[in-house]
mmCIF file of C-alpha atoms in Angstrom:
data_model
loop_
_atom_site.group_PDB
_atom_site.id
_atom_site.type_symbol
_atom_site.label_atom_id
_atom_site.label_comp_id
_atom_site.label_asym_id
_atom_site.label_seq_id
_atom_site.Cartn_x
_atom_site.Cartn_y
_atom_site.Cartn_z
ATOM 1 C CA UNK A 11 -10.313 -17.566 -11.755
ATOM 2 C CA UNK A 12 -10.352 -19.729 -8.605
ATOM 3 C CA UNK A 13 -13.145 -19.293 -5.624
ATOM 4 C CA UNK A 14 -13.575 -17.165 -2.563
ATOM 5 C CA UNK A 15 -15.569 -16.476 0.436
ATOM 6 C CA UNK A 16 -17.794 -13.645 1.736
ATOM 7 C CA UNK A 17 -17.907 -11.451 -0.909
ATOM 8 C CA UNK A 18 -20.664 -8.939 -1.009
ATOM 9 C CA UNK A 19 -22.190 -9.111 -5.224
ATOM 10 C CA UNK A 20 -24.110 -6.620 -6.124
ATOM 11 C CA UNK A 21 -26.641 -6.605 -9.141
ATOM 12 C CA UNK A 22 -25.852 -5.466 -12.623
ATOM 13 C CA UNK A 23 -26.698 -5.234 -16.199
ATOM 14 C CA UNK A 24 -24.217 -6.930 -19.041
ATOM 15 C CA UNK A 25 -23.547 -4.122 -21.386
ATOM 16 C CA UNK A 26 -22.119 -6.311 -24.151
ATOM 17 C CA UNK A 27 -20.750 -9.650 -24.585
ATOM 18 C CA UNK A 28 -18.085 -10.297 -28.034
ATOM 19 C CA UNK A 29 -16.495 -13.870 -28.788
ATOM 20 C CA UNK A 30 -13.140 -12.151 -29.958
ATOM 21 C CA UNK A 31 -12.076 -16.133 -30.307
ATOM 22 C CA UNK A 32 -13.123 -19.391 -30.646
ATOM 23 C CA UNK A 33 -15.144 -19.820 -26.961
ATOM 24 C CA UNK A 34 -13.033 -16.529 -25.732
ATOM 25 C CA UNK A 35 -15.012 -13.997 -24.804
ATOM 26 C CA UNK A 36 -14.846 -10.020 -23.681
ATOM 27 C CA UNK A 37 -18.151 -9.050 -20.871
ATOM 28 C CA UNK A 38 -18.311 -5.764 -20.016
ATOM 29 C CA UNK A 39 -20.288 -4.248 -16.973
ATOM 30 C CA UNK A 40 -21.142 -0.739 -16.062
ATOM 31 C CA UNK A 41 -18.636 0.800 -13.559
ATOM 32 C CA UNK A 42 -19.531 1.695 -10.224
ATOM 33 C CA UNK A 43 -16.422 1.468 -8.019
ATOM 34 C CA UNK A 44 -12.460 2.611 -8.551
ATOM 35 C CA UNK A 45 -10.196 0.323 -8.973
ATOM 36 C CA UNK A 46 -6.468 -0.349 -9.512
ATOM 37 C CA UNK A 47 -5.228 -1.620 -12.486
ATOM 38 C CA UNK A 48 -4.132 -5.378 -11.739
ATOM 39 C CA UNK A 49 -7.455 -6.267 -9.369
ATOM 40 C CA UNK A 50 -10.380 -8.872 -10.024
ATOM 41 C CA UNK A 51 -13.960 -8.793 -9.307
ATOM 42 C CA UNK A 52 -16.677 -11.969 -8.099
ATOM 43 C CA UNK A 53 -19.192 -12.701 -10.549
ATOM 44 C CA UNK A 54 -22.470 -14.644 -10.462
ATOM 45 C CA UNK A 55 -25.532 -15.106 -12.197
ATOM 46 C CA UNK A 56 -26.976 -15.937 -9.311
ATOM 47 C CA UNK A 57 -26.228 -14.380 -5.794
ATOM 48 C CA UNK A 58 -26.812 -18.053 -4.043
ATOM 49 C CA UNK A 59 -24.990 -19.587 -6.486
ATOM 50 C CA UNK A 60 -21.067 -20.166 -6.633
ATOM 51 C CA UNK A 61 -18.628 -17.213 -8.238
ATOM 52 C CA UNK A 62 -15.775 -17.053 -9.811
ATOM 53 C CA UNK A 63 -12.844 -14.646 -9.715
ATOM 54 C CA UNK A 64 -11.579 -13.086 -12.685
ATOM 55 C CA UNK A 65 -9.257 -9.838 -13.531
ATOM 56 C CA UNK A 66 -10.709 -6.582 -14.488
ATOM 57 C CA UNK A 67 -9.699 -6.364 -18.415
ATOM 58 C CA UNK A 68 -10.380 -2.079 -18.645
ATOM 59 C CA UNK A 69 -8.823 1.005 -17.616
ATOM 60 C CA UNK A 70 -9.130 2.487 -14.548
ATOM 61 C CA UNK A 71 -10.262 5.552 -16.280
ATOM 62 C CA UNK A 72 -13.015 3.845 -18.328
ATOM 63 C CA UNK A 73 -16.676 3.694 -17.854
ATOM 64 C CA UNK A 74 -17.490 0.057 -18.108
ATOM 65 C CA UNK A 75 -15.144 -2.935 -16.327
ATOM 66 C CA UNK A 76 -14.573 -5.535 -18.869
ATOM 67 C CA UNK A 77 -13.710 -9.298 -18.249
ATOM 68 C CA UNK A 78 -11.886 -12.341 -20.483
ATOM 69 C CA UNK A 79 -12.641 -15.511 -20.597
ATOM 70 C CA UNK A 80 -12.624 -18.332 -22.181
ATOM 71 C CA UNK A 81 -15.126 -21.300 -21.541
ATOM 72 C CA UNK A 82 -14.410 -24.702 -19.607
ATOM 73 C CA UNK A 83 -16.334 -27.272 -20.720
ATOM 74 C CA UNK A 84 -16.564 -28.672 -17.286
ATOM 75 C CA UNK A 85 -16.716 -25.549 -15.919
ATOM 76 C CA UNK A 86 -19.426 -24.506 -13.762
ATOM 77 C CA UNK A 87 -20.070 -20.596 -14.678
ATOM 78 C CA UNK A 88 -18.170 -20.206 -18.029
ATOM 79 C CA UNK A 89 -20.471 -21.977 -20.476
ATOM 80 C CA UNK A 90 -23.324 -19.750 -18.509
ATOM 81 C CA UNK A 91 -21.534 -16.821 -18.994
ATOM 82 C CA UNK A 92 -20.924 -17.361 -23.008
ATOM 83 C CA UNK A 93 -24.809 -17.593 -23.636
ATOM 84 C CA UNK A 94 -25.600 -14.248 -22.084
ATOM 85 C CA UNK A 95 -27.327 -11.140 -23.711
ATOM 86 C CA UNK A 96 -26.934 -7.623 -23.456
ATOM 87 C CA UNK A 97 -29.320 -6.487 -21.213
ATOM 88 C CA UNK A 98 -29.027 -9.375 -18.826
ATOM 89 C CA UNK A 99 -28.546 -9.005 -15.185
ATOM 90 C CA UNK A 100 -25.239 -10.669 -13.721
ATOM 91 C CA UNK A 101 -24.410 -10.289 -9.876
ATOM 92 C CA UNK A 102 -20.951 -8.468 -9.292
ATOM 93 C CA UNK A 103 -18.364 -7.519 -6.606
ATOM 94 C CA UNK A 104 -16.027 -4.371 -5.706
ATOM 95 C CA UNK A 105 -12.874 -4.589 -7.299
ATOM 96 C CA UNK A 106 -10.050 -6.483 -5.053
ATOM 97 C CA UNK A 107 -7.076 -8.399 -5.113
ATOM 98 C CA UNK A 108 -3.067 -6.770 -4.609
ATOM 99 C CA UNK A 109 -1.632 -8.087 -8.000
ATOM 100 C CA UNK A 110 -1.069 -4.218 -8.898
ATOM 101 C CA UNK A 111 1.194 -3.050 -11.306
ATOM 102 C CA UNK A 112 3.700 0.021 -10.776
ATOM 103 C CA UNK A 113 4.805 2.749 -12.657
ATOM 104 C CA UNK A 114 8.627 1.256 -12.651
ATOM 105 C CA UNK A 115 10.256 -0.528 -16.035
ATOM 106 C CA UNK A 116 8.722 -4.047 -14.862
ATOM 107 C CA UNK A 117 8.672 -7.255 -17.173
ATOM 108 C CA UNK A 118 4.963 -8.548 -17.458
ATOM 109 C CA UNK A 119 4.516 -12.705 -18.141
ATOM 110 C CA UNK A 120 1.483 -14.186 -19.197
ATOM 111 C CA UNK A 121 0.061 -16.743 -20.849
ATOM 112 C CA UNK A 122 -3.765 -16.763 -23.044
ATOM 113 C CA UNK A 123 -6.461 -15.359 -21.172
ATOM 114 C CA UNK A 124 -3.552 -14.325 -18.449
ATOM 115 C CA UNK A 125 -3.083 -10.958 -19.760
ATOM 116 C CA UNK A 126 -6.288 -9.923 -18.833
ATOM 117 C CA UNK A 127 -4.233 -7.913 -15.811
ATOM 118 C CA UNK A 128 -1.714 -6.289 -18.002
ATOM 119 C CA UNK A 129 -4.460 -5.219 -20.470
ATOM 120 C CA UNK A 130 -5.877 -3.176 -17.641
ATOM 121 C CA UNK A 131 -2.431 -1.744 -16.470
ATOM 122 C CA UNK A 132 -1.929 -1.042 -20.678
ATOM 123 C CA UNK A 133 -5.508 0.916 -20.566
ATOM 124 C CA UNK A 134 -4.678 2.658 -17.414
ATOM 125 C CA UNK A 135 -1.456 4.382 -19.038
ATOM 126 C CA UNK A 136 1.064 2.373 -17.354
ATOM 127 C CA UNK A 137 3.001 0.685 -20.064
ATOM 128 C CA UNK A 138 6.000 3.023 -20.439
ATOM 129 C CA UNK A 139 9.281 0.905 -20.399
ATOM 130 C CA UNK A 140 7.702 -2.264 -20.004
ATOM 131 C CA UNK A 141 8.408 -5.303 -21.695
ATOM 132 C CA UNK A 142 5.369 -7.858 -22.130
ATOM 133 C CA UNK A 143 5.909 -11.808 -22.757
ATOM 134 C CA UNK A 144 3.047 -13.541 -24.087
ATOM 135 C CA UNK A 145 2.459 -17.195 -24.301
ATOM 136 C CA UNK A 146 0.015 -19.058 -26.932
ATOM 137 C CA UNK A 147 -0.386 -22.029 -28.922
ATOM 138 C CA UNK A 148 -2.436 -20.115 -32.183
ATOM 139 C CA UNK A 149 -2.731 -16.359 -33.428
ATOM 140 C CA UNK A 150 -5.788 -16.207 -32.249
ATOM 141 C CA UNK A 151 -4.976 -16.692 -28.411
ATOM 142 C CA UNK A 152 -2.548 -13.472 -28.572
ATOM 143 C CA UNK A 153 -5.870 -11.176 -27.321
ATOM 144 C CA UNK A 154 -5.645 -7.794 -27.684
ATOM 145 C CA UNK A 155 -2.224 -8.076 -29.833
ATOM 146 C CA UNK A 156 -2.708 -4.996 -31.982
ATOM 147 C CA UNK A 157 -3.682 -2.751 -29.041
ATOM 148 C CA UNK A 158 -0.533 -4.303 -27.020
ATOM 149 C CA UNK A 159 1.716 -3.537 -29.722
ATOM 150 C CA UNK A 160 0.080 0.047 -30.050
ATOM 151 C CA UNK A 161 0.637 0.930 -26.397
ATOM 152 C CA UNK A 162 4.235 -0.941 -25.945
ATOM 153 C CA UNK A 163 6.404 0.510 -28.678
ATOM 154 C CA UNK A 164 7.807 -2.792 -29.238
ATOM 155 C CA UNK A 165 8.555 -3.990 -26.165
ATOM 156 C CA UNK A 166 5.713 -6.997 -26.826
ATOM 157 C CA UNK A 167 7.147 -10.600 -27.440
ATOM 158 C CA UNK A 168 4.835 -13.347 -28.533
ATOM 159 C CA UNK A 169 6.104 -16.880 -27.965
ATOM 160 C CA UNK A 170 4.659 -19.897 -29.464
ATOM 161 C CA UNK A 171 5.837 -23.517 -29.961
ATOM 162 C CA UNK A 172 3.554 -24.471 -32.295
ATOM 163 C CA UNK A 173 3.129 -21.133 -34.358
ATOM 164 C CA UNK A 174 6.382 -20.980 -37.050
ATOM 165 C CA UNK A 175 5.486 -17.294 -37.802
ATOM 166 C CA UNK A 176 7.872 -14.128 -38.614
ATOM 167 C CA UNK A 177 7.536 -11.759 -35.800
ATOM 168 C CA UNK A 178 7.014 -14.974 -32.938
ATOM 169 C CA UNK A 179 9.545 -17.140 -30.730
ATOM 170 C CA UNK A 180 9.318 -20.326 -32.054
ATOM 171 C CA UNK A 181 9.072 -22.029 -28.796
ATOM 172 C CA UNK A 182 7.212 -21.438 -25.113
ATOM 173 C CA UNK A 183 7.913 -18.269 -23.192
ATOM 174 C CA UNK A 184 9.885 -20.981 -20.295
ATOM 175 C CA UNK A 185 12.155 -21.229 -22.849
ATOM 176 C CA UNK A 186 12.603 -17.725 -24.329
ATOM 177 C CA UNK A 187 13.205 -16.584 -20.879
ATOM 178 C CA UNK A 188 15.810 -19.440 -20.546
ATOM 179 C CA UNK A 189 17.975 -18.454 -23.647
ATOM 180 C CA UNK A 190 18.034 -14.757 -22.870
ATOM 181 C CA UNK A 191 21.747 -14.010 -22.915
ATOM 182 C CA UNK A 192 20.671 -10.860 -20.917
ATOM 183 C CA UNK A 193 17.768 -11.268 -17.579
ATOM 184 C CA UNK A 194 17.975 -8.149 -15.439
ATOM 185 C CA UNK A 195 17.799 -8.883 -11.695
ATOM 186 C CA UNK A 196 17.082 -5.625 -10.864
ATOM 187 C CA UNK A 197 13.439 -5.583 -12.000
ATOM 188 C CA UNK A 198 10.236 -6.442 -11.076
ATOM 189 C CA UNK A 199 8.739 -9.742 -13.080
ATOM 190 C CA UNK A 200 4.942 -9.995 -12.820
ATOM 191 C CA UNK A 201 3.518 -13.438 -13.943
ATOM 192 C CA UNK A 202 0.052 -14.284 -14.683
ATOM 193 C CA UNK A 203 -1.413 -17.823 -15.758
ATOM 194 C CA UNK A 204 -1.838 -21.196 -14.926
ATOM 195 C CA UNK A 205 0.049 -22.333 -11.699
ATOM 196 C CA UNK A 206 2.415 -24.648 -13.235
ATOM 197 C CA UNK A 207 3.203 -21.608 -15.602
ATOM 198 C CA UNK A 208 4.111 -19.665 -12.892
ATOM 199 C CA UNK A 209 6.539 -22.424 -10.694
ATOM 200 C CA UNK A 210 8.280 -22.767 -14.313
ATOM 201 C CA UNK A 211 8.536 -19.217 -14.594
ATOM 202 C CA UNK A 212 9.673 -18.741 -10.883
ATOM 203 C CA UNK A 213 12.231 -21.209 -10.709
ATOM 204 C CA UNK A 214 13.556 -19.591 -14.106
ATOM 205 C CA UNK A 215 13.936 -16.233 -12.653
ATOM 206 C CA UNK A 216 15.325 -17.751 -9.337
ATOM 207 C CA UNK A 217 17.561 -19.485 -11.286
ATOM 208 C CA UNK A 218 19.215 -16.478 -13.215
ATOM 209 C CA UNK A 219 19.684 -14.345 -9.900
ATOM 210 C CA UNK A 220 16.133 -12.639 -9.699
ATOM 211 C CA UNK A 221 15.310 -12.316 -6.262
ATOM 212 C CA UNK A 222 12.122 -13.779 -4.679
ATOM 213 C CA UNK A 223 10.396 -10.528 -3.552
ATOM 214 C CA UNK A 224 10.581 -9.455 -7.204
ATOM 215 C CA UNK A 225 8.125 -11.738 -8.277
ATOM 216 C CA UNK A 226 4.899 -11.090 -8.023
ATOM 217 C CA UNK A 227 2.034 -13.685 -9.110
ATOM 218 C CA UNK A 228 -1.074 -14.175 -9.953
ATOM 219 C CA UNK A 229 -2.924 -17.910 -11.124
ATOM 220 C CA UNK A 230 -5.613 -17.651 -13.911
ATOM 221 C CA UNK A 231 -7.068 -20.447 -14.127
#
């Protein structure tokens, strides 16, 4: 995710580091703080060296924080990040950030490596009466579909416009949510992605009577 400022890091040891994609990858870290389901941490391989920001991918009852990623080419961290080894140290923060989820029957939006947030809510035993919305352009970008479906009873959809698949909406998530003969305006609509996902997705909601303070955001860049 984006940058901050004045964030303590702390030193750590990468437990394990799987490509579950083509340049995607899953980190995990030892836990040493509690956290709420929805927050990021800072990490750095170097604590006078830039971080980056990126949502905790675990359960808040879990023993290890895990992150998702997937590597810019341009980027300055992520190609860094992808050649690491078990056993490595990495420089971490404490968990922060207010994109939390609730308990309440709230629709979840995200797009690739954006559902690194809802994973953790998922993990942390808050996905009754949920329904997730999940944006890709291949099979392979759906992370964690198996374990979604698992913990969501159905309440998962997968939107694609370039997939032409049983089981996926043949066209982006924008669109899905736009020919929904039903939209409740009574619930809560967290969105995580890129920032012109979420203006699309905003105005969308806006648009069909959801009110303003009922969406909640988060970029991931």
């Amino acid at each position: 995710m984006g940058k901050a400022e004045k964030i303590a890091l702390q030193k750590t040891t990468l437990l394990s580091s799987i490509e579950i994609a083509k340049h995607v990858f899953v980190l995990s870290f030892s836990r040493t703080e509690d956290f709420r389901p929805g927050q990021m941490v800072a990490l750095a391989l170097n604590p006078n060296e830039p971080f980056r920001l990126y949502s905790i991918a675990s359960g808040n009852t879990q023993n290890e924080y895990r992150i998702l990623f997937n590597i810019q080419t341009e980027g300055f961290l992520t190609p860094k990040l992808a050649e690491l080894k078990a056993g490595q140290t990495v420089y971490i923060s404490k968990p922060f950030g207010s994109f939390y989820g609730t308990l309440e029957n709230d629709w979840w939006i995200a797009a690739g490596t954006g559902i690194a947030p809802f994973i953790s809510m998922l993990e942390s035993g808050m996905g009754k009466n949920k329904t997730l919305i999940h944006g890709g352009r291949s099979k392979e970008s759906f992370y964690f579909a198996d374990r979604i479906r698992a913990l969501l009873d159905g309440n998962y959809i997968q939107c694609s416009s370039v997939l032409k698949q049983e089981g996926i909406y043949p066209d982006r998530l924008t669109t899905y949510l736009e020919n929904l003969e039903y939209l409740p305006t009574d619930k809560n609509y967290y969105i995580c992605g890129s920032s012109q996902l979420i203006v699309d997705v905003r105005d969308i909601l806006i648009n069909r009577g959801v009110a303003y303070n009922k969406i909640i955001a988060e970029i991931y860049f």
